[in-house]
Amino acid sequence: LDVNFEGTFLATAGLDYFVRIFDVKTGEQLVAIEMDGPCKAIGFSHDDRMIFTVISGKQCLIKVYNLPDTLGVEPVKVKFNASITIEADTEVTCCAWGPTNETLYYGDKEGQVIIYNIDTRKESSFAQPHNKAVNRIHFSQDYLTLISCGMDNYACLLDARDLKTVQKYHSTYPVFDASISPISDHVLLGGGTSAELVTTSGGDSTFSGQFFHKVHENLMGQVKLHFGTIIIVRYHPSGKMFASAGVDGHVKMCTLPEFAYTNAPGAKPLWSRQTEEEEGDAEEYEEGEDYYEGDEETEEAAELDDI
């Protein structure tokens, strides 16, 4: 599922070989595009003019479609044809638009994360942060970094420019999703073992969301959330709440205690664009102040010379 930037359209991709777009307000189906196989992922571009979908099968494909400007205003009568088709060498497990509409980032079952440039129609960068399948990737709010989640019990913070691993967070179970706090140096991980392992191996019957320090990589705490594998975790844009969903059939919305984003370790980011700008302004102010004080000293010296 994905909702466009304006919140007016909902796109769905399913195992029924169809991609569908609905009007959020009325629930009316606006578009139905038949695919070559089961669809595993979908996403609107930043300007809502395109969508991508991941198709699994004998040949895993990522297809990009242009959307008409009249979508939601007039009935769509034209047949949809993919403007871009990416043939992946391995099975693609997740995909997301990059900082702009020029790139797609996707992960595969081999543990790789790849950047595909839409303009050049070539892979511009790739890395292998995991030794097992990548379950999901998510960007930070500023798109400077992204986090990948793997079946190897790791979540990796990657540089969005070249996919170099910045930090790694080790969990006690496979990581199915992760979210980067928009206001603090915190990372939230969710996952779990399969139901068979819980039953036969005496695993935990409850599954927790784990909070890590983004910079120092240490586990700061955890919250018991579900009675089954956690498949989705997401911070609220305010950074003061988070949501989770599990295979137990429950979706939960949790409010963080105030100290978590005011006094806890990592509550104040070690670096941000805002702090960098503030430091730059402070340096300019200090330089101006020194210059002003120097002028006063020169004037005082001149007065003494006159005396």
Steps between C-alpha positions, in 0.01 A plus 500: 500500500603861446321833525603790277648824637166685492323214677240472223591166339576155640702252291492128575700207361387142553557135424202516261734644231339844522602850600202715599460868583208623711354838589567534874194715566240294314663156486438486125743294292657729240758273337565125470821395325558132429856380561710203386514345847431553870577855616707541816549876539373832369580869550405845373777731383557823694300706250222236468555475124638145502468173688733201519400142564710190570389185318624158609513189284752321278649841425470761774407839353464856623267701278441874502174647367411860420170619646265731305454855627122448484505206745203539733346768278414302187458124446822333384445347158856452377697180547792523740841404363816502709732789419792323670559129562787384720600135475653399831757220520360375831164512676419855611353514851445875550526827311475876565543827313825682572538864607370604157306330222827421323587190704345182638655314793423130537608201707514134405510149643881490480535783754586769245373857479516660155452851362350514151523825303184554297658756268797285395309169536798355687597396852696788650604330826457180696608352832444184702431605860333164583583134445132403482191653342423870542145532632448876472674833448398843633650846469562751776287814486780699329584218254868514597493143632287189468460194716484143368352207693624146453426138580855484639381672824654834399372843402755718321514878473626585150627817336242587233770618257712187469333241730801478732407353837506770768373300799368149572238398757492138614171344608427162655269408212448578129419867444190554286475877530678801647431870534731798561377763745449839332600697813759295690790256458273197548419203276202269553522134390223242468505134398489154648533129434248292311203343679644148460822593681308665782292184546765231455810671639345670800560850363354818641122523484511879498680718248658831587586820321869574563642852534864554402725805523554600137863608548631271775307189379411385852160362597332758727173323576213296367121491522287186482249560221361186334445125536637434153773622267504879462489581129468880506629776730485869421572822687240774488628814318505677837740237639290476815296192403545182301280234342551126464322212328545127557389164367279472810252719312549814710613852411616709793567873543726580795588837656858538620562643848629857491846411632554274193537807276620755758744344749576144381840425339479610139195719558694793357661410165879529488467658156222655297466764231347733756785469751755546220325820389479623860872437553577686177291797615675494839844505336397794282371680808824438692711623209289814478524551873880469495518751219280742692710462816814561293350824369432615856860428602630696199280798588615491864866489388441798273348698789803422721735617224310829482535546875 
